[in-house]
Amino acid sequence: MLDSNKDSLKLEAMKRIVAMIARGKNASDLFPAVVKNVACKNIEVKKLVYVYLVRYAEEQQDLALLSISTFQRGLKDPNQLIRASALRVLSSIRVPIIVPIMMLAIKEAASDMSPYVRKTAAHAIPKLYSLDSDQKDQLIEVIEKLLADKTTLVAGSVVMAFEEVCPERIDLIHKNYRKLCNLLIDVEEWGQVVIINMLTRYARTQFLSPNQNESLLEESAEKAFYGSEEEDTKDAKAEAASLAKRKPYVMDPDHRLLLRNTKPLLQSRNAAVVMAVAQLYFHLAPKAEVGVIAKALVRLLRSHSEVQYVVLQNVATMSIKRRGMFEPYLKSFYIRSTDPTQIKILKLEVLTNLANETNISTILREFQTYIRSMDKDFVAATIQAIGRCATNIGKVRDTCLNGLVQLLSNRDELVVAESVVVIKKLLQMQPAQHSEIIKHMAKLTDNIQVPMARASILWLIGEYCEHVPKIAPDVLRKMAKSFTNEEDIVKLQVINLAAKLYLTNSKQSKLLTQYVLNLAKYDQNYDIRDRARFIRQLIVPTEKSGALNKYAKKLFLAQKPAPILESSFKDRDHFQLGSLSHLLNAKAVGYQELPDWPDEAPDPSVRNVEVPEWTKCTSREKRKEKVEKPFYSDSEGESGPTESADSEPESDSEESGSSSSSGTSSSSSEEEEEEDEEEEEEGSGEQSEDKEGEEEEEKRKKRKEKGGPRKASPGSMGSEEEEEAEGKKVKKAAGPQGKKGHAESSSEEASASESSSSGSDSGTEAPTVVEAKRRKMIPSSKAGPKEISLLDLDDFTPPPPQPVPSSSIISTSLVTDLEGLTLSDTSLAPALLSPAFGAVRTYELLHRMAGEGLSVEYCFSRRPFPGDPHMVAVQIQISNNTDAEVKSLRVSEPKLLAGMRIQEFPEIESLAPGDTASMVMGIDFCDSTQAANFQLCTHTRHFYVSIQPPVGELMAPVFMSENEFRKEQGKLTGMSEITEKLTLPEKCRSDHAIVQQVTSAANVGRVPCGSDNEYRFAAKTVTSGSLVLITLERREGAAAQLTINSEKMVIGTMLVKDIIQALAQ
Amino acid sequence: MKMIHSLFLINCSGDIFLEKHWKSVVSQSVCDYFFEAQEKAVDVENVPPVISTPHHYLISIYRDKIFFVSVIQTEVPPLFVIEFLHRVADTFQDYFGECSETAIKDNVVIVYELLEEMLDNGFPLATESNILKELIKPPTILRSVVNSITGSSNVGDTLPTGQLSNIPWRRAGVKYTNNEAYFDVIEEIDAIIDKSGSTVFAEIQGVIDSCIKLSGMPDLSLSFMNPRLLDDVSFHPCIRFKRWESERVLSFIPPDGNFRLISYRVSSQNLVAIPVYVKHLISFKENSSSGRFDVTIGPKQNMGKTVEGVVMTVHMPKAVLNMNLTATQGSYTFDPVTKVLTWDVGKITPQKLPNLKGIVNLQSGAPKPEENPSLNIQFKIQQLAISGLKVNRLDMYGEKYKPFKGVKYITKAGKFQVRT
């Protein structure tokens, strides 16, 4: 058929041949007939011929050469597909004679126009290398060339070739490092795995360990990273100088680049990619950042059981070193009865590794269920696990021991045996208290047959024969009787027991010992004979063996250290995680040891790229563009470097702006103040005006308090908000200015602790001056540059750094100040300009009648609850109207809906008659208007009370620009948009009134707006942080339209009602 | 990294019915090590995925009653190989409708061609099904008839465009007369319920499977009403990660045909509504060769939807000989060899709760089983995503036509186990 002219017949013939090959049958005798068809026009026949050739060429080298010319022709074909496949087959024919031809072909293909052909060339490199390793040098040249390739298609393949041919030539990577990092996300999945593994190794040789100096880690890492390229080195030096005494660690920006660019890959659907990133983070990332991989790894546990198996092995290793990482996912490792045994045992291992004082009781409860499993291997493993928990956590040792003792009466012998072995290990830790258990176990020798268990019992009795003096000889007697039928390990322990008894209680056991030793002397096993002779010499006194004899007791009854039960996965992490070697816990062929961190970082400049072709990549913006080019087209430029590059000048100007303003503002005129504000954030000036009008005396105190913590907030805020925060600060500075706040200015002063004296009576200007000073100080102080760069951080920042020092000072000093202020005369207290708001409503919690003279009121103070940003702060005012002292006032027994939390105020020791106390408590309402019920207790009575928040109090204002507002609004359309028409009453048509009403109804912040008849407000819900955007549009006359955009529809709907109601009043 | 050296496909009875070598030939005898391990493991599930032999390493997966055993010679990330083998199995599934021994044997040539394309020198080359389908056309009855008449081939002769573009998962020039995009939001509840009926562990795992038949190069963006529900998400490579990070919108140029868009986990802080409850009473009497079995399943928190497709499987202890039960609804079977009890309940109506009750016969003389078996429950709720996830809207850019869009929600039991 192969000789036929018809393609269809040829095809049929080839199909049969391929089917033969597939089944493993030998089809080599058809070689001559097949090879003729290599030039066949039909592409399918051709393909099958290729399949055949690749399979048999090695065996029939001479004949195979016939086909070579066809491929050579194919290499010149205009169709890239044919060029590629010709190269593929040519390189797959393992015939040494054609090595030079292959070499030539690869070189040519490496500079082919088509990236697909270049990729094939990269694939061909390892093939040629395995055929003839002498070609290495030439191949390295080709690799070097291909490494410089810019296409994602080639990157994975060439790194694979690199790993195979010359993994030691790390120097080839330098120039391409940044490019590889940036291309990574667009490389195909398999290439990603190879590249990530290679980069892990690379990073280990080129960067310093991020964990060597943990305290400084975060700030410096960010610092080093977010500067622009040239500044980096400068900054690094400057910082190095300034921090010299503290031994700085500066994460190389390239190190950070790698970590950042690999992180999104944790979201890959490919388990191998996720694992590769996980191991990269485990080996390279600073401790604080490793946690991110846990979630992804846990996700893989839903995958195929083979994947689970491998992942669990790796999790087991990781969980020993970084237990905290997986603790939140403890329950994901719970075992189902349908899991395969090998998975069960691995999960058990992880659970045991995760056990600690706090979760041990839950884990033990789980273990209890497992013990009753039908799968006996698994039960045995569980018992071992209990043993390990017991040794590691002293608290539960007795509980575990008791549990295990109960298992001794289990019907299943395997279970009993395993328990015995584990109990033995546990008892070794504190034998004295447990002679009862030992006695109990002695009884078991009659029934239990498993050799390991018998041996363990005997050893125990021997070791602690002094605790059970009566039973021990009896046991020996029984064992002597059955000696000949025992397993070897049991026999050895019998001899041991005999020897020990002989030494402690020779009167009763002398004969028995002799008897056992005699039996052992003629045993079949030479170990036993040997042991018997040795022991006889040692313990039975004769003339010759006098010297050692004296010490026999010491030898046998020495204190033995308790065994340490530890995981078999300990120390496995010296293998690279995710590797085959790690899984097998043995070095696999071709395993590349993960190098240790260097002590001194090699010169980072080697990675700088000077070649003109690449210069565009050195600038970070450009590189980022490149990364995103294919399809990640972001208009807003999210990526770190760009943003930092853009915002650098901005922040500079801002800074200079504010410092110059400080110069002018020291002359203290309000208008100027206003101007400054407008520079910083449009429209906030209006707000402060609004405020001025509506001051109400009794509210001031609260307001001030509100303002206080706000000011502290920038420090704790996520860094992306820092810029906004900055705006706020300035505004705040402006507020008190307007209010001429005496007390306030002093608190403001305290915040910027240096400028103490300047302000207190020059009220008006003090805050601004202080603020200005603060800004001015920045460049001069050491911490200065750091803070500036922090302000420009983008959302790539790892967990926000510890609060900027200055702000923490503010917060603490403010708190103390405020504490003083609450009791002071409040008439002078100004309102801080915080996000615009109207009157604060007070609600009654407990009426004085119902409370038997105790009356309680609460209001929503609208400031962040210190300590927990998800809680709504509730200000509670308790007045004692009785004529007796009320003692130990406290909150108890909160009855909350699921998810709601309450942070009680500290107990009030006593409240004198007529006195009033004001407390703050935090409630997390979970963004719902459900009431929080709890009891208010005094020393005599309990009052059931409940706090139900108006929907407007479940949010906190956010600052955004008009554009941001529009953008966010665009995202929250459809179902999340609620629109309502309304008519504004007469008195509520001025800007001022509208703003006041809206802000009194809800805790929202005003958003600047270009048009006159539109008002915008924005807030975030306190618990989930979902945006709530409010737009009020005035039409002709009294008509208006209210639009609320929020993901939380319920909140949106309720808010609409509330606001309309407020406006209608 | 030399990856996969050879691949053997082995069926359950231990026949090697296909082998493929990417480098020099490795003898079939290497599989003996695998058989040895298989014997030791007793259960197919317990065959270790990685076996070390003197000269090679064997990495295997078990899918649809077939062992895919790959031979590895040097260090390689095991997950890499495992993931690849699963991808191979998926591709077979995709091409032949099922991944069975017969299907593979019937299409051995296509299988061979596929394997040839998927791996080059043991390193994965093309694994995206869109690309493979351009290289090698999947078999259809029509095509095989046409081929036999015209002698044309089912091997494509042009380079798949995807290989070269930045969108390797989509082929160019797709054309449909009806442009449709369907999304199935499928959520599975994984749960462990303890003896007393309280939830030990519950979690919702979801996927969005898409079937997209749109012409040209549509650029889709899918947004959710409540994207914050999604705690941990893994994406098809087509999804733009940055958009998700910043706006929680899934923006992508879809592959053509069926694919899994995302899989996600709903954060464990959210309480999981468990749609069914199980009342059970299983006991074995001491010293008598019988026991009682009484199980009732009822609906709970099902948000007004019916629970259907309810199936309960129980692995009874070894000592159980036979079971004499009566079911008020559906039918049950008990396999005395594997000791698996299966009760196909069907739909649950709250008026009449399905109950299965009767006597368990035990092997006489055997000790009473220590443990009560745990009950594995399967069920399905149509038109409901139990987490409350809702697709907000789907927008299309880049193409002019108006596609037909559809979203379907379904909730299923995942690994849902009731301990007794």
Tab-separated table of N, CA, C and O in Angstrom, chain A residues 22 44 47 55 80 88 123 127 153 164 189-190 267 269-271 295 298-299 302 304 306 331 335-337 341-342 366 372 578-581 583 588-589 628 631-632 975 1047, chain B residues 1-2 19 25 45-47 50 57 62 75 78 83 86-87 116-117 120 127-128 153-154 159 164 188 190 200 205 225 231-235 240-242 265 371 374 415 417 419:
chain	number	residue	atom	x	y	z
A	22	ALA	N	2.001	2.521	18.410
A	22	ALA	CA	1.340	2.922	19.641
A	22	ALA	C	1.178	1.739	20.579
A	22	ALA	O	1.261	1.888	21.800
A	44	GLU	N	-0.863	14.988	5.761
A	44	GLU	CA	-1.139	14.044	6.840
A	44	GLU	C	-0.229	12.823	6.752
A	44	GLU	O	0.286	12.346	7.765
A	47	LYS	N	3.079	13.809	8.021
A	47	LYS	CA	3.147	13.880	9.488
A	47	LYS	C	3.353	12.512	10.094
A	47	LYS	O	4.143	12.336	11.027
A	55	ARG	N	10.623	7.765	15.597
A	55	ARG	CA	10.628	6.587	16.439
A	55	ARG	C	11.771	5.627	16.065
A	55	ARG	O	12.428	5.046	16.921
A	80	GLN	N	6.350	29.298	7.426
A	80	GLN	CA	7.020	29.136	8.725
A	80	GLN	C	6.647	27.823	9.403
A	80	GLN	O	7.445	27.223	10.116
A	88	ARG	N	11.949	20.593	13.666
A	88	ARG	CA	11.548	19.726	14.776
A	88	ARG	C	11.911	18.281	14.520
A	88	ARG	O	12.465	17.600	15.375
A	123	HIS	N	13.759	24.735	21.279
A	123	HIS	CA	13.450	23.358	21.646
A	123	HIS	C	14.498	22.385	21.133
A	123	HIS	O	14.762	21.357	21.744
A	127	LYS	N	17.887	18.943	22.500
A	127	LYS	CA	17.957	17.687	21.761
A	127	LYS	C	19.364	17.466	21.237
A	127	LYS	O	19.930	16.386	21.377
A	153	LEU	N	6.684	34.100	23.256
A	153	LEU	CA	6.644	32.755	22.711
A	153	LEU	C	7.967	32.027	22.934
A	153	LEU	O	8.008	30.842	23.261
A	164	GLU	N	18.718	23.237	30.793
A	164	GLU	CA	19.214	21.919	30.450
A	164	GLU	C	20.684	21.936	30.066
A	164	GLU	O	21.442	21.056	30.430
A	189	GLU	N	1.832	28.949	30.148
A	189	GLU	CA	1.913	28.410	31.501
A	189	GLU	C	3.166	27.571	31.768
A	189	GLU	O	3.799	27.692	32.811
A	190	TRP	N	3.487	26.714	30.817
A	190	TRP	CA	4.601	25.789	31.082
A	190	TRP	C	5.901	26.533	31.143
A	190	TRP	O	6.771	26.214	31.954
A	267	GLN	N	-2.825	33.288	40.885
A	267	GLN	CA	-4.208	33.140	40.463
A	267	GLN	C	-4.330	32.246	39.232
A	267	GLN	O	-5.394	32.117	38.666
A	269	ARG	N	-4.686	29.116	36.731
A	269	ARG	CA	-5.477	27.894	36.852
A	269	ARG	C	-4.570	26.676	36.863
A	269	ARG	O	-4.999	25.561	37.109
A	270	ASN	N	-3.315	26.889	36.511
A	270	ASN	CA	-2.389	25.780	36.411
A	270	ASN	C	-1.705	25.544	37.764
A	270	ASN	O	-0.988	26.397	38.267
A	271	ALA	N	-1.925	24.381	38.310
A	271	ALA	CA	-1.397	24.087	39.643
A	271	ALA	C	0.119	24.195	39.675
A	271	ALA	O	0.699	24.618	40.682
A	295	LYS	N	-3.356	30.910	50.702
A	295	LYS	CA	-4.694	30.849	50.130
A	295	LYS	C	-4.695	30.079	48.816
A	295	LYS	O	-5.546	29.230	48.574
A	298	VAL	N	-4.148	26.360	49.376
A	298	VAL	CA	-5.350	25.711	49.895
A	298	VAL	C	-6.353	25.491	48.767
A	298	VAL	O	-7.045	24.488	48.717
A	299	ARG	N	-6.378	26.436	47.854
A	299	ARG	CA	-7.293	26.274	46.726
A	299	ARG	C	-6.982	25.012	45.928
A	299	ARG	O	-7.879	24.306	45.481
A	302	ARG	N	-8.583	21.436	46.196
A	302	ARG	CA	-9.835	21.013	45.591
A	302	ARG	C	-9.570	20.260	44.296
A	302	ARG	O	-10.477	19.732	43.687
A	304	HIS	N	-7.439	17.617	41.530
A	304	HIS	CA	-7.294	16.161	41.440
A	304	HIS	C	-6.476	15.620	42.601
A	304	HIS	O	-5.626	16.315	43.140
A	306	GLU	N	-4.033	13.647	42.746
A	306	GLU	CA	-2.565	13.657	42.571
A	306	GLU	C	-2.015	15.038	42.924
A	306	GLU	O	-0.961	15.156	43.539
A	331	LYS	N	-9.314	24.344	58.875
A	331	LYS	CA	-10.440	23.467	58.574
A	331	LYS	C	-10.377	22.883	57.172
A	331	LYS	O	-11.025	21.884	56.887
A	335	ILE	N	-10.380	15.960	57.437
A	335	ILE	CA	-10.336	14.758	56.606
A	335	ILE	C	-11.726	14.208	56.382
A	335	ILE	O	-12.551	14.148	57.293
A	336	ARG	N	-11.973	13.802	55.151
A	336	ARG	CA	-13.238	13.159	54.818
A	336	ARG	C	-12.994	11.674	54.714
A	336	ARG	O	-11.924	11.243	54.306
A	337	SER	N	-14.027	10.911	55.009
A	337	SER	CA	-13.819	9.465	54.978
A	337	SER	C	-13.577	8.976	53.560
A	337	SER	O	-13.080	7.890	53.341
A	341	THR	N	-6.282	7.089	51.376
A	341	THR	CA	-5.482	7.017	52.601
A	341	THR	C	-4.248	7.911	52.551
A	341	THR	O	-3.927	8.585	53.522
A	342	GLN	N	-3.567	7.928	51.418
A	342	GLN	CA	-2.335	8.725	51.384
A	342	GLN	C	-2.616	10.207	51.583
A	342	GLN	O	-1.802	10.918	52.168
A	366	GLU	N	-11.397	16.610	66.396
A	366	GLU	CA	-11.384	16.010	65.060
A	366	GLU	C	-10.731	14.633	65.106
A	366	GLU	O	-11.242	13.662	64.563
A	372	ARG	N	-12.156	6.524	64.973
A	372	ARG	CA	-13.165	5.499	64.747
A	372	ARG	C	-13.302	5.146	63.264
A	372	ARG	O	-14.218	4.437	62.881
A	578	GLY	N	8.489	21.987	45.898
A	578	GLY	CA	7.851	21.778	44.609
A	578	GLY	C	8.668	20.896	43.682
A	578	GLY	O	8.211	20.525	42.621
A	579	SER	N	9.877	20.561	44.103
A	579	SER	CA	10.707	19.754	43.222
A	579	SER	C	10.462	18.273	43.476
A	579	SER	O	9.928	17.871	44.490
A	580	LEU	N	10.885	17.489	42.517
A	580	LEU	CA	10.769	16.040	42.645
A	580	LEU	C	11.596	15.560	43.833
A	580	LEU	O	11.171	14.706	44.610
A	581	SER	N	12.763	16.154	43.989
A	581	SER	CA	13.640	15.736	45.081
A	581	SER	C	12.981	15.965	46.425
A	581	SER	O	13.101	15.148	47.339
A	583	LEU	N	9.840	15.944	47.043
A	583	LEU	CA	8.760	14.980	47.209
A	583	LEU	C	9.311	13.637	47.642
A	583	LEU	O	8.742	12.950	48.490
A	588	ALA	N	17.180	13.871	43.358
A	588	ALA	CA	16.890	13.258	42.071
A	588	ALA	C	17.997	13.614	41.091
A	588	ALA	O	18.730	14.580	41.293
A	589	VAL	N	18.116	12.815	40.053
A	589	VAL	CA	19.124	13.087	39.034
A	589	VAL	C	18.880	14.479	38.466
A	589	VAL	O	17.747	14.833	38.140
A	628	GLU	N	2.324	45.392	29.731
A	628	GLU	CA	0.894	45.435	29.585
A	628	GLU	C	0.452	45.497	28.141
A	628	GLU	O	-0.707	45.383	27.844
A	631	PHE	N	-2.366	42.848	26.236
A	631	PHE	CA	-3.790	43.094	26.443
A	631	PHE	C	-4.105	43.661	27.801
A	631	PHE	O	-5.242	43.771	28.174
A	632	TYR	N	-3.114	44.005	28.521
A	632	TYR	CA	-3.417	44.617	29.808
A	632	TYR	C	-3.330	46.114	29.646
A	632	TYR	O	-2.394	46.766	30.078
A	975	MET	N	-28.178	47.523	38.686
A	975	MET	CA	-28.939	47.226	39.885
A	975	MET	C	-28.426	47.997	41.096
A	975	MET	O	-29.127	48.153	42.080
A	1047	GLU	N	-23.006	49.177	45.947
A	1047	GLU	CA	-23.081	47.734	45.783
A	1047	GLU	C	-24.108	47.161	46.747
A	1047	GLU	O	-24.776	46.205	46.476
B	1	MET	N	15.975	20.899	32.249
B	1	MET	CA	14.822	20.110	32.679
B	1	MET	C	14.366	19.225	31.543
B	1	MET	O	13.702	19.677	30.625
B	2	LYS	N	14.757	18.010	31.607
B	2	LYS	CA	14.200	17.069	30.632
B	2	LYS	C	12.875	16.647	31.208
B	2	LYS	O	12.795	16.146	32.311
B	19	GLU	N	1.590	3.421	24.022
B	19	GLU	CA	2.833	3.990	24.522
B	19	GLU	C	3.349	5.002	23.534
B	19	GLU	O	3.112	4.906	22.333
B	25	VAL	N	13.637	5.053	23.179
B	25	VAL	CA	12.569	4.205	23.678
B	25	VAL	C	12.886	3.656	25.069
B	25	VAL	O	14.008	3.233	25.336
B	45	GLU	N	-6.960	4.435	44.219
B	45	GLU	CA	-6.741	5.816	44.650
B	45	GLU	C	-5.443	5.976	45.429
B	45	GLU	O	-4.942	7.075	45.565
B	46	ASN	N	-4.977	4.876	45.937
B	46	ASN	CA	-3.833	4.997	46.824
B	46	ASN	C	-2.499	4.716	46.160
B	46	ASN	O	-1.481	4.624	46.843
B	47	VAL	N	-2.513	4.580	44.850
B	47	VAL	CA	-1.236	4.424	44.161
B	47	VAL	C	-0.504	5.755	44.266
B	47	VAL	O	-1.041	6.785	43.893
B	50	VAL	N	3.894	9.501	42.581
B	50	VAL	CA	5.299	9.536	42.187
B	50	VAL	C	5.982	8.283	42.708
B	50	VAL	O	5.917	7.986	43.896
B	57	TYR	N	11.906	7.879	37.181
B	57	TYR	CA	10.831	8.199	38.109
B	57	TYR	C	9.532	8.061	37.338
B	57	TYR	O	9.456	8.464	36.170
B	62	TYR	N	-4.550	9.016	37.604
B	62	TYR	CA	-5.619	8.066	37.350
B	62	TYR	C	-6.835	8.854	36.930
B	62	TYR	O	-7.348	9.652	37.691
B	75	GLU	N	15.225	15.514	37.478
B	75	GLU	CA	14.464	16.433	38.312
B	75	GLU	C	13.487	17.275	37.479
B	75	GLU	O	13.844	17.848	36.464
B	78	PRO	N	7.054	17.863	40.097
B	78	PRO	CA	6.057	16.823	39.856
B	78	PRO	C	4.703	17.376	39.439
B	78	PRO	O	4.011	16.767	38.621
B	83	GLU	N	-0.003	18.066	36.172
B	83	GLU	CA	-0.900	19.019	35.529
B	83	GLU	C	-0.952	18.775	34.023
B	83	GLU	O	-2.008	18.811	33.411
B	86	HIS	N	-3.018	15.681	33.181
B	86	HIS	CA	-4.451	15.987	33.256
B	86	HIS	C	-4.887	16.780	32.038
B	86	HIS	O	-5.987	16.596	31.535
B	87	ARG	N	-4.031	17.644	31.571
B	87	ARG	CA	-4.364	18.419	30.395
B	87	ARG	C	-4.525	17.492	29.191
B	87	ARG	O	-5.403	17.676	28.360
B	116	GLU	N	2.004	14.224	19.833
B	116	GLU	CA	3.148	14.775	19.113
B	116	GLU	C	3.139	16.307	19.179
B	116	GLU	O	4.173	16.937	19.342
B	117	GLU	N	1.952	16.863	19.062
B	117	GLU	CA	1.874	18.318	19.091
B	117	GLU	C	1.998	18.872	20.507
B	117	GLU	O	2.501	19.967	20.722
B	120	ASP	N	7.041	18.439	22.770
B	120	ASP	CA	8.176	18.353	21.874
B	120	ASP	C	9.372	18.033	22.733
B	120	ASP	O	9.707	18.797	23.643
B	127	THR	N	-0.861	23.335	24.219
B	127	THR	CA	-1.828	22.625	25.049
B	127	THR	C	-3.199	23.286	25.018
B	127	THR	O	-4.145	22.737	25.560
B	128	GLU	N	-3.292	24.449	24.403
B	128	GLU	CA	-4.592	25.102	24.322
B	128	GLU	C	-5.466	24.383	23.304
B	128	GLU	O	-5.064	24.179	22.161
B	153	SER	N	-7.377	15.452	4.506
B	153	SER	CA	-6.863	15.021	5.801
B	153	SER	C	-7.535	15.795	6.928
B	153	SER	O	-8.215	16.789	6.705
B	154	ASN	N	-7.331	15.327	8.095
B	154	ASN	CA	-7.826	16.103	9.215
B	154	ASN	C	-6.687	16.804	9.943
B	154	ASN	O	-6.757	17.113	11.105
B	159	LEU	N	-0.364	27.408	9.954
B	159	LEU	CA	0.043	27.613	11.345
B	159	LEU	C	-1.120	28.231	12.100
B	159	LEU	O	-1.710	29.202	11.654
B	164	LEU	N	0.941	32.698	17.285
B	164	LEU	CA	1.763	33.861	17.004
B	164	LEU	C	1.200	35.128	17.611
B	164	LEU	O	1.904	36.084	17.837
B	188	GLU	N	-20.478	24.700	44.408
B	188	GLU	CA	-20.534	23.437	45.123
B	188	GLU	C	-20.307	23.700	46.600
B	188	GLU	O	-19.448	24.500	46.971
B	190	ASP	N	-18.968	22.319	49.890
B	190	ASP	CA	-18.178	21.303	50.571
B	190	ASP	C	-18.513	21.408	52.036
B	190	ASP	O	-18.437	22.491	52.603
B	200	VAL	N	-19.247	21.182	60.877
B	200	VAL	CA	-17.854	21.244	61.295
B	200	VAL	C	-17.085	22.155	60.356
B	200	VAL	O	-16.256	22.955	60.748
B	205	GLN	N	-17.395	26.467	46.908
B	205	GLN	CA	-16.438	26.548	45.822
B	205	GLN	C	-17.236	26.722	44.562
B	205	GLN	O	-18.196	26.000	44.337
B	225	MET	N	-22.603	41.751	40.783
B	225	MET	CA	-23.259	42.635	41.742
B	225	MET	C	-22.457	42.694	43.026
B	225	MET	O	-22.417	43.712	43.699
B	231	ASP	N	-13.466	35.233	47.298
B	231	ASP	CA	-12.344	35.384	48.210
B	231	ASP	C	-11.051	35.032	47.508
B	231	ASP	O	-10.070	35.738	47.557
B	232	ASP	N	-11.081	33.928	46.830
B	232	ASP	CA	-9.866	33.460	46.188
B	232	ASP	C	-10.271	33.004	44.802
B	232	ASP	O	-11.178	32.210	44.642
B	233	VAL	N	-9.597	33.521	43.825
B	233	VAL	CA	-10.052	33.281	42.462
B	233	VAL	C	-8.895	32.770	41.629
B	233	VAL	O	-7.769	33.214	41.790
B	234	SER	N	-9.157	31.813	40.775
B	234	SER	CA	-8.131	31.479	39.792
B	234	SER	C	-8.732	31.651	38.415
B	234	SER	O	-9.897	31.345	38.189
B	235	PHE	N	-7.903	32.142	37.525
B	235	PHE	CA	-8.402	32.628	36.257
B	235	PHE	C	-7.935	31.794	35.085
B	235	PHE	O	-6.853	31.235	35.098
B	240	ARG	N	-7.761	39.566	32.255
B	240	ARG	CA	-6.785	40.601	32.604
B	240	ARG	C	-6.778	40.799	34.103
B	240	ARG	O	-7.735	41.286	34.688
B	241	PHE	N	-5.671	40.424	34.648
B	241	PHE	CA	-5.568	40.429	36.101
B	241	PHE	C	-5.686	41.841	36.663
B	241	PHE	O	-6.305	42.070	37.691
B	242	LYS	N	-5.105	42.783	35.966
B	242	LYS	CA	-5.054	44.140	36.493
B	242	LYS	C	-6.453	44.731	36.652
B	242	LYS	O	-6.730	45.429	37.617
B	265	ARG	N	-13.441	30.722	45.392
B	265	ARG	CA	-13.874	30.246	46.697
B	265	ARG	C	-14.532	31.411	47.401
B	265	ARG	O	-14.055	32.533	47.331
B	371	GLU	N	-17.281	1.800	63.887
B	371	GLU	CA	-17.668	3.138	63.459
B	371	GLU	C	-18.930	3.073	62.619
B	371	GLU	O	-19.138	2.124	61.878
B	374	SER	N	-19.958	7.169	57.267
B	374	SER	CA	-20.443	8.525	57.007
B	374	SER	C	-21.231	8.545	55.697
B	374	SER	O	-20.993	7.750	54.802
B	415	LYS	N	-18.088	18.040	48.125
B	415	LYS	CA	-17.740	16.940	49.034
B	415	LYS	C	-18.579	17.141	50.280
B	415	LYS	O	-18.153	17.793	51.227
B	417	GLN	N	-20.419	15.669	53.332
B	417	GLN	CA	-20.342	14.454	54.122
B	417	GLN	C	-21.003	14.644	55.478
B	417	GLN	O	-20.792	15.658	56.126
B	419	ARG	N	-21.232	12.967	59.091
B	419	ARG	CA	-20.653	11.946	59.969
B	419	ARG	C	-21.745	11.401	60.877
B	419	ARG	O	-22.599	12.155	61.341
